[in-house]
Amino acid sequence: MVSAINSALSGLHTAGKKLEASAQKIASSPTQKAPQVDLEKELVNQNTAATEYKANLNTIKVANETQKSLLDIIA
């Protein structure tokens, strides 16, 4: 169970970094007619990172619920 939580925490960190990197690309993009950043691609990257983040949060939630259930059985 601990390894699942550790993996999920690592995934949260990775997804957060992806989201941060994409946001930084968009923020530093020139506002001219021909931007150097593919905004559609960055939007997809942000949505993917947000989904990964939510999935990892859900993994932590389920692991905690399972651990609580196991402790309730033992007690």
mmCIF file of C-alpha atoms in Angstrom:
data_model
loop_
_atom_site.group_PDB
_atom_site.id
_atom_site.type_symbol
_atom_site.label_atom_id
_atom_site.label_comp_id
_atom_site.label_asym_id
_atom_site.label_seq_id
_atom_site.Cartn_x
_atom_site.Cartn_y
_atom_site.Cartn_z
ATOM 1 C CA MET A 1 0.000 0.000 0.000
ATOM 2 C CA VAL A 2 2.854 2.333 0.792
ATOM 3 C CA SER A 3 4.359 1.737 -2.647
ATOM 4 C CA ALA A 4 1.035 2.674 -4.285
ATOM 5 C CA ILE A 5 0.962 5.924 -2.337
ATOM 6 C CA ASN A 6 4.606 6.638 -3.156
ATOM 7 C CA SER A 7 3.965 5.990 -6.856
ATOM 8 C CA ALA A 8 0.916 8.249 -6.773
ATOM 9 C CA LEU A 9 2.878 11.009 -5.034
ATOM 10 C CA SER A 10 5.562 10.738 -7.688
ATOM 11 C CA GLY A 11 2.853 10.916 -10.349
ATOM 12 C CA LEU A 12 1.379 14.017 -8.711
ATOM 13 C CA HIS A 13 4.777 15.664 -8.771
ATOM 14 C CA THR A 14 5.340 14.742 -12.426
ATOM 15 C CA ALA A 15 1.889 15.945 -13.508
ATOM 16 C CA GLY A 16 2.397 19.198 -11.630
ATOM 17 C CA LYS A 17 5.721 19.749 -13.386
ATOM 18 C CA LYS A 18 4.114 19.044 -16.790
ATOM 19 C CA LEU A 19 1.360 21.532 -16.077
ATOM 20 C CA GLU A 20 3.843 24.121 -14.868
ATOM 21 C CA ALA A 21 6.054 23.683 -17.944
ATOM 22 C CA SER A 22 3.103 24.022 -20.303
ATOM 23 C CA ALA A 23 1.807 27.104 -18.518
ATOM 24 C CA GLN A 24 5.277 28.643 -18.673
ATOM 25 C CA LYS A 25 5.462 28.021 -22.440
ATOM 26 C CA ILE A 26 2.118 29.718 -22.955
ATOM 27 C CA ALA A 27 2.960 32.628 -20.663
ATOM 28 C CA SER A 28 6.280 33.297 -22.391
ATOM 29 C CA SER A 29 4.812 32.948 -25.887
ATOM 30 C CA PRO A 30 4.952 36.091 -27.991
ATOM 31 C CA THR A 31 1.559 37.633 -28.644
ATOM 32 C CA GLN A 32 2.282 38.305 -32.299
ATOM 33 C CA LYS A 33 0.290 36.908 -35.224
ATOM 34 C CA ALA A 34 2.655 33.927 -35.543
ATOM 35 C CA PRO A 35 3.202 32.553 -32.032
ATOM 36 C CA GLN A 36 6.078 30.104 -31.615
ATOM 37 C CA VAL A 37 4.058 27.956 -29.228
ATOM 38 C CA ASP A 38 1.431 25.504 -30.460
ATOM 39 C CA LEU A 39 -1.404 26.575 -28.175
ATOM 40 C CA GLU A 40 -3.611 23.620 -29.103
ATOM 41 C CA LYS A 41 -0.831 21.197 -28.189
ATOM 42 C CA GLU A 42 -0.227 22.972 -24.891
ATOM 43 C CA LEU A 43 -3.939 22.871 -24.072
ATOM 44 C CA VAL A 44 -3.923 19.114 -24.677
ATOM 45 C CA ASN A 45 -0.792 18.831 -22.498
ATOM 46 C CA GLN A 46 -2.516 20.746 -19.711
ATOM 47 C CA ASN A 47 -5.656 18.620 -19.904
ATOM 48 C CA THR A 48 -3.545 15.455 -19.878
ATOM 49 C CA ALA A 49 -1.560 16.659 -16.869
ATOM 50 C CA ALA A 50 -4.764 17.568 -15.022
ATOM 51 C CA THR A 51 -6.194 14.101 -15.725
ATOM 52 C CA GLU A 52 -2.972 12.450 -14.537
ATOM 53 C CA TYR A 53 -3.085 14.569 -11.390
ATOM 54 C CA LYS A 54 -6.690 13.556 -10.656
ATOM 55 C CA ALA A 55 -5.922 9.878 -11.295
ATOM 56 C CA ASN A 56 -3.018 9.961 -8.850
ATOM 57 C CA LEU A 57 -5.150 11.696 -6.231
ATOM 58 C CA ASN A 58 -7.750 8.984 -6.662
ATOM 59 C CA THR A 59 -5.068 6.314 -6.216
ATOM 60 C CA ILE A 60 -4.053 7.879 -2.901
ATOM 61 C CA LYS A 61 -7.692 8.079 -1.808
ATOM 62 C CA VAL A 62 -8.340 4.411 -2.614
ATOM 63 C CA ALA A 63 -5.112 3.304 -0.922
ATOM 64 C CA ASN A 64 -6.056 5.228 2.214
ATOM 65 C CA GLU A 65 -9.572 3.751 2.210
ATOM 66 C CA THR A 66 -8.166 0.248 1.762
ATOM 67 C CA GLN A 67 -5.669 0.759 4.556
ATOM 68 C CA LYS A 68 -8.430 2.035 6.841
ATOM 69 C CA SER A 69 -10.588 -0.997 6.000
ATOM 70 C CA LEU A 70 -7.726 -3.351 6.780
ATOM 71 C CA LEU A 71 -7.088 -1.621 10.098
ATOM 72 C CA ASP A 72 -10.803 -1.843 10.943
ATOM 73 C CA ILE A 73 -10.726 -5.589 10.249
ATOM 74 C CA ILE A 74 -7.677 -6.070 12.491
ATOM 75 C CA ALA A 75 -9.085 -3.968 15.331
#
